[in-house]
Amino acid sequence: MDVNVFVGILPLYLIAAAFALPVFTLFIKDRRFFEGYGIVAAGIALVISAKVFMDVTREGIQKYYFGGFPPPLGIAYEVDKMGALLGLVASLIVFITTVYSAWFMRVKGVEWYYALLLGIEAGSVGVLYTGDFFNIFVMLEVLSISAYGLVSFYRWRGKSLSASIEYAIVGSVATGLYFLAVVFLYGAFGTLNLADLTAKAMSDGGYVNQWSGGLFGNAVVASAVALALTMWTITFKSAIFPNYFWLPDVVPEAPTPVSAIFVAVAEVLGVYLFVRFMYTVFSPQSLLSGELRTYFLVFLHILGIVSAFIGALVLNIQRDAKKFIAYSTVNQMGFVFMGLTLGTKEGVVAGLYHLLSNSFGEALLFYCVGVAIWLKGRSLTDAGVLRRNPVIAAGLVVGLLNLFGLPPFMGFFSKYMLFKACLDRGYIVSAVLILVITGISLIGYARFLRGLLSGPSEAVRSRNLIVPLIIVAFITAVIVLLGVGFEYVIHYLNGVVKMAFDSGTYAMNGVYPP
Amino acid sequence: MSELIIPYLLTVVFVSFVINLVIALYGIFARPTLVKKIIALTIFSDSLNSLAIFVGYRVVSGRVPAPPVVVNYTSPQGPAQLAKVTVDPLPQALVLTAIVIGLAVTLFMVKVTMQVHRIYGTTSVRKLERIEHGNKGEEDEGVVE
């Protein structure tokens, strides 16, 4: 068994780092120590995830078996290109957010804040790296509990508390339904290993594992029910209609750096799980082929359109900048799901590219708005204060134009690819709707731009802006680079999607002996 | 006789779990009080956990299923023999994990509800909405020392 230790160590290391942090509060009271601890811990995680990313790019799928049990007996971690890429994006955003938080957070009790931040990273990396669908449930809960805690971090603000409890109740129902799906899948397939599940779903009872046996009962019905239940969790995590309502309530009440994590990292997991379950496990060659699968995809395509439409419409009437970004996320995630549900490789490539554009774009907006909040306030016209610092103002302009979709940036190319993929699939109405919805959202983005360009520029407070300036410049550079070099990015994403669609290789790599 | 009764009883148990889930979902989304929502949520997760145990149950003809504990290590056939007469232990392990996670989430929610009650003096979601609609400009974020 050739294993890659870094795959297994990353989630464990992050959980250990998160749990070790409160111990230091016993004898260290200095805020700067905890900021340094968070930055160093997230930085090491970034290095490890970059190492995993390079290994996967060079040598293909990387594995790690906990306790040395051959799969499907123990917990197996299996990272393909999609997991490695999204894991790298997640740990990059978390690292940047940790640095930003050290500048932003000036309240008491930051030690708990950094512990929960590392918990969020552990959960998301665990979901992206694991090859075991019960472990996905555990890691989703690790992520969720940290997220509930971070939303209620300002525990003296009533609004944060009520947003947190609303999110916690709806979130527990969503993860509970995923647990029900796990039980159904286990009852039908007798396994918890994703690769083993893929092999059994592909062969439709022809493949019998020496440990986990073959199929039990009516596996088609069980997997359809399980998939329907999983879709609830996926639409909840990615804020797709009808489960989008929590995002505009929760994101404005969380601390601003955490809002950036919500829109840039937590959203990614829904997309990852969707591609993993719909294209790798229950691929067109699996026992769930045919009409049922098409219904799933068409239904979610319509939900994506509705979601994008609602996001674009409600965007136009927002006054609060953070609520504006939340609805902008709903709009962009609708586009992502329109691409993912086309059922073609081209569509999934477009969806993933748009996801990257959304993650960096929305995170950039939050970093800029955080500066405006420090200097003045959080309404759209308060963004005018950013004119005092041309780099941050330029970053906000780039972020808005990227999300709207203007040529030199990622957003334009991703929307163009999405449009082309819809046309190639024959969904002409969807292709037209992409243009219409983008046109509607123009009003909202233009209002934010007007707030920036013509809002009053007098600051209420003053701060040293060097840290957010560097961060904003860096993410702006990433957006421009990934937009300008889009041919290389698309080429890489083609490889990612090819690997995600290749259920046979995924199954072969996870079952022991191969 | 028992060939008819056992499947009937198992069906009754299954249907009652599903009904329980539906009632719990009603409680979570329709009751206005946070405390009742939390109680409904615990009913929801308990029904899910019982359902998982139910899926792992195996009918062994003629006897009560044995507990899934391997005692006969000496012969290689021991575990294989045992697997024929026991229930499936794996769902129990899953449920154990889910219960522990559920405990953490419930504890967190109870604590937040207490804090909500301390600030607003109520736990009714409708009253909370009315209060929050009243006072808007509460924008002290991040700047509090």
XYZ file of C-alpha atoms in Angstrom, chain B residues 86-133:
48
model
C -25.682 -11.329 15.198
C -26.994 -7.920 14.258
C -24.787 -5.581 12.218
C -22.496 -3.680 14.639
C -21.470 -0.946 12.226
C -24.674 1.181 12.366
C -24.307 1.172 16.149
C -20.846 2.672 15.784
C -22.230 5.290 13.389
C -25.039 6.134 15.791
C -22.578 6.496 18.659
C -20.674 9.108 16.646
C -23.880 10.870 15.628
C -25.106 10.990 19.248
C -21.880 12.591 20.447
C -22.028 15.196 17.675
C -25.709 15.812 18.426
C -24.859 16.377 22.085
C -22.355 19.084 21.181
C -24.792 20.836 18.845
C -27.660 20.678 21.353
C -25.456 22.046 24.128
C -24.366 24.912 21.908
C -27.945 25.737 20.956
C -29.154 25.674 24.568
C -26.350 28.031 25.553
C -27.143 30.446 22.713
C -30.852 30.322 23.593
C -29.993 31.277 27.166
C -27.970 34.203 25.885
C -30.816 35.250 23.567
C -33.191 35.186 26.521
C -30.756 37.247 28.586
C -30.563 39.954 25.913
C -34.090 40.064 24.535
C -36.122 38.601 27.412
C -37.915 36.195 25.077
C -37.217 33.022 23.103
C -40.101 33.332 20.651
C -38.865 33.670 17.094
C -41.756 35.922 16.114
C -41.101 38.362 18.953
C -37.372 38.335 18.110
C -38.147 39.315 14.538
C -40.349 42.172 15.726
C -37.689 43.462 18.120
C -34.927 43.263 15.514
C -37.058 44.992 12.925
